[in-house]
PDB file of C-alpha atoms in Angstrom:
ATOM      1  CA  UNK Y  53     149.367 154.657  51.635  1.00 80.00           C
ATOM      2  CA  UNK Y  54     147.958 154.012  54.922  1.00 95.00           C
ATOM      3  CA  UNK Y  55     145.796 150.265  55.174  1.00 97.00           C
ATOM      4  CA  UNK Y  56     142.576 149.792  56.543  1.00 98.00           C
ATOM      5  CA  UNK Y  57     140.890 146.476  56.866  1.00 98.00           C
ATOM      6  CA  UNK Y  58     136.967 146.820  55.701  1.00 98.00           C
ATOM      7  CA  UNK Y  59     135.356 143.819  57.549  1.00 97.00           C
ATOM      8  CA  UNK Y  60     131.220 143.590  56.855  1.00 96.00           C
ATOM      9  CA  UNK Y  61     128.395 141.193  57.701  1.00 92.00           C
ATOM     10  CA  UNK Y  62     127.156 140.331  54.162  1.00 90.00           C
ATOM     11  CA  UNK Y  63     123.346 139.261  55.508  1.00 84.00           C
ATOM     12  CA  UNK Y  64     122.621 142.535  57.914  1.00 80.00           C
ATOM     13  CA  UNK Y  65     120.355 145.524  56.923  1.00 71.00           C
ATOM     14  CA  UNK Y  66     118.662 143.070  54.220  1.00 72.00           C
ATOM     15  CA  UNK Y  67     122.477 142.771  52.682  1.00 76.00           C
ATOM     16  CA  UNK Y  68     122.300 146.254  51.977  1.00 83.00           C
ATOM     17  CA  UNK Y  69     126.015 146.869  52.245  1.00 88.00           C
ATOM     18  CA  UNK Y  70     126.611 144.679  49.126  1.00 87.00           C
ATOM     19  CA  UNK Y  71     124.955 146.607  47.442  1.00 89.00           C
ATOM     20  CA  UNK Y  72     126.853 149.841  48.344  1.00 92.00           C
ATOM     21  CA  UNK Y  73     130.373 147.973  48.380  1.00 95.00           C
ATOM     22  CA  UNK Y  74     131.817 149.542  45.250  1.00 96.00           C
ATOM     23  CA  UNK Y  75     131.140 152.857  46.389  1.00 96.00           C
ATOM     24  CA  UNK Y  76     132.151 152.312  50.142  1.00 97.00           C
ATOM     25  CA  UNK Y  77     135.478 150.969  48.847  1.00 97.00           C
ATOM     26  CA  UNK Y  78     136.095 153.981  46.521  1.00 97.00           C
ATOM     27  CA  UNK Y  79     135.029 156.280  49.780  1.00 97.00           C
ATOM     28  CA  UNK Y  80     138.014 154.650  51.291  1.00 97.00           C
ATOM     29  CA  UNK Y  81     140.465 154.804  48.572  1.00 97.00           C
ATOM     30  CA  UNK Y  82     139.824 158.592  47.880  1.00 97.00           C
ATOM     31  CA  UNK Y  83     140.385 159.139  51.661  1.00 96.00           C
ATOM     32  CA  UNK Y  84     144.104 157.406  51.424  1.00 96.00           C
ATOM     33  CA  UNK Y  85     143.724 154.109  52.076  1.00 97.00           C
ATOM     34  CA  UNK Y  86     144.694 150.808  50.195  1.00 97.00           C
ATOM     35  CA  UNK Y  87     141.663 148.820  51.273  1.00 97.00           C
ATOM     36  CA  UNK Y  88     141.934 145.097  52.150  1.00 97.00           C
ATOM     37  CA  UNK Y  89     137.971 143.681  52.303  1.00 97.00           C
ATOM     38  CA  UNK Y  90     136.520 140.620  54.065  1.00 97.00           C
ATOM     39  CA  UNK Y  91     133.077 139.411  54.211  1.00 96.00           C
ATOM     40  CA  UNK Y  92     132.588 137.423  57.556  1.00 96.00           C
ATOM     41  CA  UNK Y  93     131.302 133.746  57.028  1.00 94.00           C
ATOM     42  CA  UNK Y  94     130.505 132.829  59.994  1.00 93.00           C
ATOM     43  CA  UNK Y  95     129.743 133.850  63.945  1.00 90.00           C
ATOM     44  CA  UNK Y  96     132.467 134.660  65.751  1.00 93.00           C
ATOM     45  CA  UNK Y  97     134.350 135.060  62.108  1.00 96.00           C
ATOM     46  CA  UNK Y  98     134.625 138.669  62.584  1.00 97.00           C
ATOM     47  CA  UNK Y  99     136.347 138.555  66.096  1.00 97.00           C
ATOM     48  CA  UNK Y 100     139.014 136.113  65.099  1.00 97.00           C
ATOM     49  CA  UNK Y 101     139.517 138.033  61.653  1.00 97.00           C
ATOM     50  CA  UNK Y 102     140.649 141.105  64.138  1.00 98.00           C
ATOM     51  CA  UNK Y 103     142.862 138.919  66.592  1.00 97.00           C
ATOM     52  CA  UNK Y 104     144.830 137.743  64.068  1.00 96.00           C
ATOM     53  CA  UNK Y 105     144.906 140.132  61.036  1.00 96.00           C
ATOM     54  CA  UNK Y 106     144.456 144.186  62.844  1.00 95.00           C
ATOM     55  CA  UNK Y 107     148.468 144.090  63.223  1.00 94.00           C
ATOM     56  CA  UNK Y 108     148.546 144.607  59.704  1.00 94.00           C
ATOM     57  CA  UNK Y 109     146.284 147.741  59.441  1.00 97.00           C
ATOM     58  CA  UNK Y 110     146.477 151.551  60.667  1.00 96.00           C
ATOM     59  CA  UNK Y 111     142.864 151.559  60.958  1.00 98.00           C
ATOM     60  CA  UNK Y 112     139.552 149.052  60.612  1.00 98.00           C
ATOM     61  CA  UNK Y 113     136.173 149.315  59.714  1.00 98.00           C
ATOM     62  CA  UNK Y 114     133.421 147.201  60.117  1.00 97.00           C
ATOM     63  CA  UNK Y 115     129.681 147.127  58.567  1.00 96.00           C
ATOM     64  CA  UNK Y 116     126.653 145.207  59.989  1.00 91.00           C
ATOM     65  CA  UNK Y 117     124.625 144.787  63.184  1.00 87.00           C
ATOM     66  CA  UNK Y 118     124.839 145.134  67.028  1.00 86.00           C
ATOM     67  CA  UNK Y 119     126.360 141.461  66.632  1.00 87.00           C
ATOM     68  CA  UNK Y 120     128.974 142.358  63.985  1.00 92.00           C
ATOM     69  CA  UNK Y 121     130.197 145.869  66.178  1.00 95.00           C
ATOM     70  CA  UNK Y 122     129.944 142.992  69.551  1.00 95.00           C
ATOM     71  CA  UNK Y 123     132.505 140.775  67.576  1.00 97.00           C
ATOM     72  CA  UNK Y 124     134.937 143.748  66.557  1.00 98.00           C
ATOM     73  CA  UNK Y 125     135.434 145.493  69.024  1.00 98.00           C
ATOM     74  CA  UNK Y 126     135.555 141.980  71.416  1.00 97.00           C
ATOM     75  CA  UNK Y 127     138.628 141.059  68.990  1.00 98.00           C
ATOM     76  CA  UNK Y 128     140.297 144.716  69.819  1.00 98.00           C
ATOM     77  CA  UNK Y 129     139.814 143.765  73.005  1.00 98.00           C
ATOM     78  CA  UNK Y 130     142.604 141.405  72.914  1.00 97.00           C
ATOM     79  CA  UNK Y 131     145.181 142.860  71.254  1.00 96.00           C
ATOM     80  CA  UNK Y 132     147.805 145.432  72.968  1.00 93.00           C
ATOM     81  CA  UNK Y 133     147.532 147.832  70.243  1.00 94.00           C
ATOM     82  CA  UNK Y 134     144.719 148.797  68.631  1.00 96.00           C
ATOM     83  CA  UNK Y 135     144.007 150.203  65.783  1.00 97.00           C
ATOM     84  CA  UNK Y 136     141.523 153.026  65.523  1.00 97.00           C
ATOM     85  CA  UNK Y 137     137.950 151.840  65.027  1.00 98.00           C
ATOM     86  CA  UNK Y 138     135.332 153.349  62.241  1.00 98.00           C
ATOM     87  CA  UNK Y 139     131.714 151.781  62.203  1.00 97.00           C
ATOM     88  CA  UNK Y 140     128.784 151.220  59.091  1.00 96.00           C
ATOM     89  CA  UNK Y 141     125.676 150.680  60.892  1.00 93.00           C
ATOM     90  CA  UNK Y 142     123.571 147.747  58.920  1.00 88.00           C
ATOM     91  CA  UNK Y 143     121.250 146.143  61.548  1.00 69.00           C
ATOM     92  CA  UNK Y 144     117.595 147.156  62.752  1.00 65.00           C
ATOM     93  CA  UNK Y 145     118.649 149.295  66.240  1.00 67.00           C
ATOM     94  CA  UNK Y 146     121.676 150.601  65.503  1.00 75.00           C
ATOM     95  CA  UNK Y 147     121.987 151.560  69.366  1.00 81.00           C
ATOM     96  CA  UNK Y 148     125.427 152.454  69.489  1.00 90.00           C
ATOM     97  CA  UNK Y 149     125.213 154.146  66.009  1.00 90.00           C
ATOM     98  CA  UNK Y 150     122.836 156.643  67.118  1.00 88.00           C
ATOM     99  CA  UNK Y 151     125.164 157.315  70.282  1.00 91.00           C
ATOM    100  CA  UNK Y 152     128.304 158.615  68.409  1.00 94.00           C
ATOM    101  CA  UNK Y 153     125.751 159.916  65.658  1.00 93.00           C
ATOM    102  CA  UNK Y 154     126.236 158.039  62.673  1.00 95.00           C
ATOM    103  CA  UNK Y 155     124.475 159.196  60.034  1.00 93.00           C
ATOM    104  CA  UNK Y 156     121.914 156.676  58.579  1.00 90.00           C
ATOM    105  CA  UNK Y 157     122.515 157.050  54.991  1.00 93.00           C
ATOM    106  CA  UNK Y 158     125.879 153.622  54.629  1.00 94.00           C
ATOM    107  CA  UNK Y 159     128.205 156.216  52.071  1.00 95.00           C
ATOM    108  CA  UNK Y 160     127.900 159.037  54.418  1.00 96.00           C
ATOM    109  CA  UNK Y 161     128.668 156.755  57.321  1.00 96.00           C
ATOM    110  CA  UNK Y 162     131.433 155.267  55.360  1.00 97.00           C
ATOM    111  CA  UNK Y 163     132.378 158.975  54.824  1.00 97.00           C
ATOM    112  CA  UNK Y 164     132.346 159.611  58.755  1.00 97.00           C
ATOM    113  CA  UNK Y 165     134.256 156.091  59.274  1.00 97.00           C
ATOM    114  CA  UNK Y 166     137.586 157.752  57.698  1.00 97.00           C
ATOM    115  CA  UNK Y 167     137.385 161.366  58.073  1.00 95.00           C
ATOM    116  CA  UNK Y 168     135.091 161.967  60.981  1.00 95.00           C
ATOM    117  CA  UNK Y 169     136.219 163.148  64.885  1.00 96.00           C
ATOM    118  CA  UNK Y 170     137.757 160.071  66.806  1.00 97.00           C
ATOM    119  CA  UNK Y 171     136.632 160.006  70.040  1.00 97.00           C
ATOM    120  CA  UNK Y 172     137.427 157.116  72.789  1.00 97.00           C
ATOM    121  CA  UNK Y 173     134.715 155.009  74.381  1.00 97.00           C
ATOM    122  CA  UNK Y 174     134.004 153.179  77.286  1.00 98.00           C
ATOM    123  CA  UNK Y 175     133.524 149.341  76.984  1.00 98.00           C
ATOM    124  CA  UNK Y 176     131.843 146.601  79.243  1.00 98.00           C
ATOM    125  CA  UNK Y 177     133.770 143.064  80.626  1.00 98.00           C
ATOM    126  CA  UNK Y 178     130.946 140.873  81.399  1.00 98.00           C
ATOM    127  CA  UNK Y 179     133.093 138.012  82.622  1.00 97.00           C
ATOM    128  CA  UNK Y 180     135.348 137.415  79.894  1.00 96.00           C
ATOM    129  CA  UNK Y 181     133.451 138.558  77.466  1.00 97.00           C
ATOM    130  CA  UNK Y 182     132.602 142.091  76.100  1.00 97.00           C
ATOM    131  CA  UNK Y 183     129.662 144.088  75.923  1.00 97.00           C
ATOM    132  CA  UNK Y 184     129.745 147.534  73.472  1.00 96.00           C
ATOM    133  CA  UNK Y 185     126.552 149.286  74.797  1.00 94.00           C
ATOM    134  CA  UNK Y 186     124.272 147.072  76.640  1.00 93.00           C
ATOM    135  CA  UNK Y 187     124.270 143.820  78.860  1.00 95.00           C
ATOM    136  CA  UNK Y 188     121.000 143.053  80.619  1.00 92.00           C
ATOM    137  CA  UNK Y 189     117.986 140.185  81.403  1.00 92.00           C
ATOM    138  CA  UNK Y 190     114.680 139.463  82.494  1.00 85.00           C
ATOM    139  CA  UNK Y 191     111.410 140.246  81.604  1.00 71.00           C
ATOM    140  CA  UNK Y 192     111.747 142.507  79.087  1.00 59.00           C
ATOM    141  CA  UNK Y 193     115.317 142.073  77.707  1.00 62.00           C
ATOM    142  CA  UNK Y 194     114.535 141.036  74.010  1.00 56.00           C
ATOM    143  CA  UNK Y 195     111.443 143.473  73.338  1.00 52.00           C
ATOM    144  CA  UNK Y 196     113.336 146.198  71.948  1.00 49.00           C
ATOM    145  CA  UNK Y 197     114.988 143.761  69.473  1.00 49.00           C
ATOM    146  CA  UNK Y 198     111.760 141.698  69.375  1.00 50.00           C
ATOM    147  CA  UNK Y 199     109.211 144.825  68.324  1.00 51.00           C
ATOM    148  CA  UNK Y 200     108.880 144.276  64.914  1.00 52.00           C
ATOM    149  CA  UNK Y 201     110.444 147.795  62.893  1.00 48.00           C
ATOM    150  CA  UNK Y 202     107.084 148.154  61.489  1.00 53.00           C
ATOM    151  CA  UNK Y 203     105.546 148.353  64.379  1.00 48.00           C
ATOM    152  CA  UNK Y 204     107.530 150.606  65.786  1.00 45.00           C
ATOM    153  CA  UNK Y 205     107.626 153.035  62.381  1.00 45.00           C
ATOM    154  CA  UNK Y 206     104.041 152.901  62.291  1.00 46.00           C
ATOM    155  CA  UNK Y 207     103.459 153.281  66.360  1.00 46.00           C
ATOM    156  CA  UNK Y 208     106.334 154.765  67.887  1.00 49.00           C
ATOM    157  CA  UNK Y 209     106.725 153.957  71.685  1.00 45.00           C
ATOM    158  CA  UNK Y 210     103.075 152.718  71.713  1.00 51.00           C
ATOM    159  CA  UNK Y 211     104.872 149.553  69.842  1.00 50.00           C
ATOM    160  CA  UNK Y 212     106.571 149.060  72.590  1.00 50.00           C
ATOM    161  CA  UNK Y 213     103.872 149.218  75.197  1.00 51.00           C
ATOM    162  CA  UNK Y 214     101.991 146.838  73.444  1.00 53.00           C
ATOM    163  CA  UNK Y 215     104.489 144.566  72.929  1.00 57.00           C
ATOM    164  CA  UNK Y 216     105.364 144.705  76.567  1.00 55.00           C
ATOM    165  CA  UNK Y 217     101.768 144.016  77.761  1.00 55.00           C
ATOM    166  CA  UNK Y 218     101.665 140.579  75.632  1.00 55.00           C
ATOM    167  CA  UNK Y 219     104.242 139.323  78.198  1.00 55.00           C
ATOM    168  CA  UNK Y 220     102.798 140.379  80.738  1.00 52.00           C
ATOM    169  CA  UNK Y 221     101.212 137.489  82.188  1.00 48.00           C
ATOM    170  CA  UNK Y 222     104.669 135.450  81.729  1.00 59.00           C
ATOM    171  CA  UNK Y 223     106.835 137.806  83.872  1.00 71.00           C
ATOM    172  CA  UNK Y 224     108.785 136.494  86.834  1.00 80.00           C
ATOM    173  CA  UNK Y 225     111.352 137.172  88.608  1.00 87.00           C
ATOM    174  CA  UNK Y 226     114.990 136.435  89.894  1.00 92.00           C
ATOM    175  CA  UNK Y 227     116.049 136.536  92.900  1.00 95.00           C
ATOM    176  CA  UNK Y 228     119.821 138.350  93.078  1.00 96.00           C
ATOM    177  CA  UNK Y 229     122.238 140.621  94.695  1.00 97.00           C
ATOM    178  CA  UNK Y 230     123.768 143.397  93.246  1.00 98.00           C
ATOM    179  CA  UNK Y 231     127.477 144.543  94.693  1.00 98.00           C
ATOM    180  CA  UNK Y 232     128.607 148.082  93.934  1.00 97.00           C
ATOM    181  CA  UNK Y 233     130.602 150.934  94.890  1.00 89.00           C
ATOM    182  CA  UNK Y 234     130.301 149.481  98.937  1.00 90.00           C
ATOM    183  CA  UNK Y 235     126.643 149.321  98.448  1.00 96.00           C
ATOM    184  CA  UNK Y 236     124.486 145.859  98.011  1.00 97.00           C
ATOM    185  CA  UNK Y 237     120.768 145.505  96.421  1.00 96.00           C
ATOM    186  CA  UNK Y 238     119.391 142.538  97.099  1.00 96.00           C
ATOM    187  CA  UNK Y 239     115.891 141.574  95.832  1.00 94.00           C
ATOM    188  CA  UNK Y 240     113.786 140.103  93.702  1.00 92.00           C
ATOM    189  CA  UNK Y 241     113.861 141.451  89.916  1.00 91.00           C
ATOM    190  CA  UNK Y 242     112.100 141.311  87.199  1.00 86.00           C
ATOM    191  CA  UNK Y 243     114.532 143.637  84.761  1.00 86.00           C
ATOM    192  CA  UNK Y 244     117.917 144.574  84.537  1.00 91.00           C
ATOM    193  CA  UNK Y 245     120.079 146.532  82.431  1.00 91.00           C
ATOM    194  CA  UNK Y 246     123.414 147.978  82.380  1.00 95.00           C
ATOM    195  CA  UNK Y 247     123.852 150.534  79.493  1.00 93.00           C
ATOM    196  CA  UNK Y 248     126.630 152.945  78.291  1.00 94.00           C
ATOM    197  CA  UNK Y 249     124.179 154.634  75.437  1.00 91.00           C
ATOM    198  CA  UNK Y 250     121.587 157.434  75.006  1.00 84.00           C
ATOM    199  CA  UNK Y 251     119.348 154.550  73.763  1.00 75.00           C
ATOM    200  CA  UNK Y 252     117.903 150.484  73.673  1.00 75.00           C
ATOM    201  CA  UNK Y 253     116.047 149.163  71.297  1.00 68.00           C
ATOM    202  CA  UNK Y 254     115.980 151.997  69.644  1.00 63.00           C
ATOM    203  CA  UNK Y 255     114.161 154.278  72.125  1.00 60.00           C
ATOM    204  CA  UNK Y 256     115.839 157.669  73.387  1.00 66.00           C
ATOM    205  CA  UNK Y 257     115.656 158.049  76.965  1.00 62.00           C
ATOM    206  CA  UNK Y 258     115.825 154.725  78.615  1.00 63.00           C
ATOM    207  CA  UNK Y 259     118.446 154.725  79.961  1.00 68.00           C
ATOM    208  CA  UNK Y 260     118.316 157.848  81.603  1.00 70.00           C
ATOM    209  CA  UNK Y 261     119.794 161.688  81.303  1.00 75.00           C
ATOM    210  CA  UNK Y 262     123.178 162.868  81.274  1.00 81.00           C
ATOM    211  CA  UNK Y 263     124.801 159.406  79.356  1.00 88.00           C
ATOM    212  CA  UNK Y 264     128.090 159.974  78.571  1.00 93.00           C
ATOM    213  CA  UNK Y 265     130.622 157.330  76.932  1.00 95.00           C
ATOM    214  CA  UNK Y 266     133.533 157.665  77.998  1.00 96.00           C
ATOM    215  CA  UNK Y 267     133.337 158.665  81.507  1.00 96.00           C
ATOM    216  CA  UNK Y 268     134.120 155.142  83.418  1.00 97.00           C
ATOM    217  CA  UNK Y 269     130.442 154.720  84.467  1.00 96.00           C
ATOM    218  CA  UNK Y 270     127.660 152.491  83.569  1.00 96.00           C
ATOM    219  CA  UNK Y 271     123.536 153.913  83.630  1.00 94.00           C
ATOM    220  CA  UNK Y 272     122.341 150.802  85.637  1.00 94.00           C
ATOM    221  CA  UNK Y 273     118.486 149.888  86.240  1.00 89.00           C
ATOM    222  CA  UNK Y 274     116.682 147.223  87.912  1.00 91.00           C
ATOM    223  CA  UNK Y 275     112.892 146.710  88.541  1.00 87.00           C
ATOM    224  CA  UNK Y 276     111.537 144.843  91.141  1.00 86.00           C
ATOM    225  CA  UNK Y 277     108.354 143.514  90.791  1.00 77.00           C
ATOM    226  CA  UNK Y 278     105.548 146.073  90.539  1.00 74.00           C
ATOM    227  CA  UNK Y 279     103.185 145.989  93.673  1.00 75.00           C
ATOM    228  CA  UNK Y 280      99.973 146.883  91.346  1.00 74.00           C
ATOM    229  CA  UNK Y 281      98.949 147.994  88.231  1.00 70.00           C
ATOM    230  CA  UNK Y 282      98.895 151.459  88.418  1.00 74.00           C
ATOM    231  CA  UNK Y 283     102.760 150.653  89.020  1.00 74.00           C
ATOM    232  CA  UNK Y 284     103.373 148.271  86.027  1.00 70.00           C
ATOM    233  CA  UNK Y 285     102.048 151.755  83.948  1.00 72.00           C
ATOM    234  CA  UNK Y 286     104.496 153.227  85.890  1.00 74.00           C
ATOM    235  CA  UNK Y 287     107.284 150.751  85.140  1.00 71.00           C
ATOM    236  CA  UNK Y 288     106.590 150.421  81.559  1.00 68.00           C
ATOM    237  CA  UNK Y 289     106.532 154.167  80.723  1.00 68.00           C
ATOM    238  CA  UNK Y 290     109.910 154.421  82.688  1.00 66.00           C
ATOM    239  CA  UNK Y 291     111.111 151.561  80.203  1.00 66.00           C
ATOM    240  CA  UNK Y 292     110.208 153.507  77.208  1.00 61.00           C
ATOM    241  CA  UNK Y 293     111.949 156.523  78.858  1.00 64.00           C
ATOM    242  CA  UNK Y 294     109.071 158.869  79.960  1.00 66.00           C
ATOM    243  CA  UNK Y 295     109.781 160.884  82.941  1.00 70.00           C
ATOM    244  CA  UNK Y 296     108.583 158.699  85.679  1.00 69.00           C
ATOM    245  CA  UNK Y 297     109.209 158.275  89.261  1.00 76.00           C
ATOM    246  CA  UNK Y 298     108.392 154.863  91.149  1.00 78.00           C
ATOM    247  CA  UNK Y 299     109.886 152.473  93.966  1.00 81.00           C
ATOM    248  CA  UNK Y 300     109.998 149.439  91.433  1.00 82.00           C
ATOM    249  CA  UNK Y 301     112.608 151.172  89.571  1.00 85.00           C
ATOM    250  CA  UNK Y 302     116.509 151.444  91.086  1.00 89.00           C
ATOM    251  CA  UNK Y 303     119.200 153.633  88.951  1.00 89.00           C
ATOM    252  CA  UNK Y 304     122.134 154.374  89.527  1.00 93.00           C
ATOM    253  CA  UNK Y 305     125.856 154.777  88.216  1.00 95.00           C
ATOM    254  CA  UNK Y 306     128.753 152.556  88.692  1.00 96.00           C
ATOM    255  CA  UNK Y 307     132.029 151.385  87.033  1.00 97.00           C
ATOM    256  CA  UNK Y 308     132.105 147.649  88.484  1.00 97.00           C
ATOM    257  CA  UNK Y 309     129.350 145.666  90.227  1.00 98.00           C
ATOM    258  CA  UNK Y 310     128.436 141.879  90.988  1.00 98.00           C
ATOM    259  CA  UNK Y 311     125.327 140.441  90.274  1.00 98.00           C
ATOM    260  CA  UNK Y 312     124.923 136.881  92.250  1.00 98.00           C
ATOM    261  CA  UNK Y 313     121.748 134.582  92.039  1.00 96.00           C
ATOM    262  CA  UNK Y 314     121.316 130.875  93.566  1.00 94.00           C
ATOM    263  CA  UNK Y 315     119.966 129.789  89.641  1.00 95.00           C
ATOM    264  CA  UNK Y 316     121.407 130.756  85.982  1.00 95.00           C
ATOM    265  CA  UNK Y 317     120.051 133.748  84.759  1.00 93.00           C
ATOM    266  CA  UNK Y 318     120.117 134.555  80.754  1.00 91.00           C
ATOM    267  CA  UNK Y 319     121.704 137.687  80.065  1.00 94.00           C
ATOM    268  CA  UNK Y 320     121.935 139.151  76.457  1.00 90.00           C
ATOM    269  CA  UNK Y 321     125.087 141.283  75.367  1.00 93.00           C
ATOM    270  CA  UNK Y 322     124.890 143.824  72.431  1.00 90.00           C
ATOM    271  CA  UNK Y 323     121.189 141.815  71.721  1.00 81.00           C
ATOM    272  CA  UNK Y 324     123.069 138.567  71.498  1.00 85.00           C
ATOM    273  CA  UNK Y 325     122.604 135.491  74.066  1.00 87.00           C
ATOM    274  CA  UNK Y 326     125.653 136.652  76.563  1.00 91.00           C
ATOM    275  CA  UNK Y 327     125.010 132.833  78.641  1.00 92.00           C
ATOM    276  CA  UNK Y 328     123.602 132.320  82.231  1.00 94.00           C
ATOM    277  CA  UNK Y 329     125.546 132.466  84.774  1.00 96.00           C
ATOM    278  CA  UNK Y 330     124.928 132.675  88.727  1.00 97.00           C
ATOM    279  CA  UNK Y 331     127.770 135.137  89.684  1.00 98.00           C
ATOM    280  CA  UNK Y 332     129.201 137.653  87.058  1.00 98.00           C
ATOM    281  CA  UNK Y 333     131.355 140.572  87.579  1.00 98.00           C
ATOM    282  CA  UNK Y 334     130.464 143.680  85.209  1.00 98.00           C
ATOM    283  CA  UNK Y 335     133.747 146.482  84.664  1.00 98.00           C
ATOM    284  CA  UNK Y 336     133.997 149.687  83.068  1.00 98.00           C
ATOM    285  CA  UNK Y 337     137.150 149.505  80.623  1.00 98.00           C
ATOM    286  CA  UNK Y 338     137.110 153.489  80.438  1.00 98.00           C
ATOM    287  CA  UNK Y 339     138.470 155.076  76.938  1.00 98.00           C
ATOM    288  CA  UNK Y 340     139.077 151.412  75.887  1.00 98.00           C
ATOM    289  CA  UNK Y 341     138.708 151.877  72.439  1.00 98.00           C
ATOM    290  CA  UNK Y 342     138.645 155.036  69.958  1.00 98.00           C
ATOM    291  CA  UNK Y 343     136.294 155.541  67.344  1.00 98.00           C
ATOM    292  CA  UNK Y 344     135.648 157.745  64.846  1.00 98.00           C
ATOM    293  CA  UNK Y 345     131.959 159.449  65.372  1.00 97.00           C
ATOM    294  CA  UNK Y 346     129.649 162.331  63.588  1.00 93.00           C
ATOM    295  CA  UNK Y 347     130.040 163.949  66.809  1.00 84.00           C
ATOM    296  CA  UNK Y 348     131.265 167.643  65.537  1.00 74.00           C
ATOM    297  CA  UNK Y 349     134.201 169.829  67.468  1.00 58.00           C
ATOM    298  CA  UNK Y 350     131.652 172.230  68.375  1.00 53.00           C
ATOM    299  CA  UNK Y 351     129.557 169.640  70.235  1.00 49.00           C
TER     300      UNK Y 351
END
């Protein structure tokens, strides 16, 4: 029998995957695999479980949030060979779930995790460390995690509008340059994101058309500071991914860039603190990891 290492974040989705373990196991066995199973206990736990133990397994999976995915794949990251990836989404977002089309129900995830299509995917280097879908900072760089779900059930993109407009009278900006491709940005921001999924937060469309994953590029936008505010409308309806044109907004494609400030900037990773550094260098690593996806032959 082939081995697969099952590694889940007990606490995400509410613990709902404790509650489907039995029957995520038995998915597992019935699909040829002697299943070894470890609940992470701590942050970081994940990532280190991967380093050290993936040598032993043909495949893993892994079960909880953004953070939970972050630490996996980080920990495949390391190693020469690596084994092939399947994914349980259990957060809020489930960005990066939505991109390889997981479906939402866990046992027909689980289902997808061993017998769907594997496709490869591109992954970030933010420094040393690793990004899955999305590194960014600034103004609005934790409302898509922030917007309470209900909200957002309830509201839809309006949510996120209104949560927007409470910060708006605590914006500011930072000052940077941005290196890429031979071509330098430099100017005062108040946003910044650098994606490799059809959505943030939850929202379709932000990060712009055409998104493929595995094709060596980031979708990269910055705002500048809006000059009134018929363009903060402007701004905010291009966050939420509404068809949009204005001068605050630069996007644009790359596979490595430099951002460099003269103060620390907080970035997050995957909707985790990433740290704050003044210069960071941002790479592509194209096809760096396979995964298994809901993505059909036909599409």
């Amino acid at each position: 029998m082939k081995n697969l290492l099952f590694i889940y974040n007990p606490y995400s989705g509410k613990g709902m995957v404790k509650e489907n373990l039995s029957d995520i196991i038995d998915c597992f066995v019935k699909s040829g695999y002697q299943v070894g199973v470890y609940p992470t206990q701590k942050r970081l736990d994940a990532k280190e479980q991967v380093i050290h133990m993936a040598y032993q397994y043909d495949m893993i999976v892994c079960s909880g949030g953004d953070g939970t995915l972050n630490e996996v794949i980080s920990g495949l990251m390391e190693l020469p060979e690596r084994p092939v990836l399947g994914y349980i989404p259990a957060g809020s977002t489930n960005d990066f779930g939505q991109s390889i089309r997981l479906p939402k129900s866990m046992l027909e995830a689980a289902k997808v995790a061993v017998d769907g299509m594997t496709i490869s995917v591109d992954i970030g280097s933010f420094g040393r460390k690793k990004f899955v879908y999305v590194a960014g900072f600034g103004a609005f760089t934790d409302v898509s995690y922030m917007t309470p779900q209900e909200m957002k059930n309830v509201l839809g993109h309006s949510a996120y509008i209104l949560d927007a407009a409470t910060k708006l009278t605590s914006l500011r900006t930072y000052h940077m340059k941005v290196t890429y491709d031979g071509n330098v940005i430099e100017d005062d921001f108040l946003y910044g994101m650098i994606t490799n999924s059809v959505s943030v937060g939850g929202f379709k469309g932000i990060t712009g058309k055409n998104v493929s994953l595995d094709d060596g590029l980031f979708e990269v936008t910055l705002i500048k500071q809006p000059k009134s505010a018929i363009d903060l409308n402007l701004v905010i309806g291009k966050m939420i991914g509404m068809d949009v044109k204005t001068e605050s907004v630069v996007s644009f494609k790359a596979s490595k860039m430099i951002f460099e400030s003269e103060e620390k900037i907080p970035w997050v990773l995957d909707g985790e603190y990433g740290g704050s550094p003044k210069r960071v260098k941002i790479v592509n690593n194209k096809r760096a990891i396979k995964i298994m996806s809901g993505i059909s032959k036909k599409n």
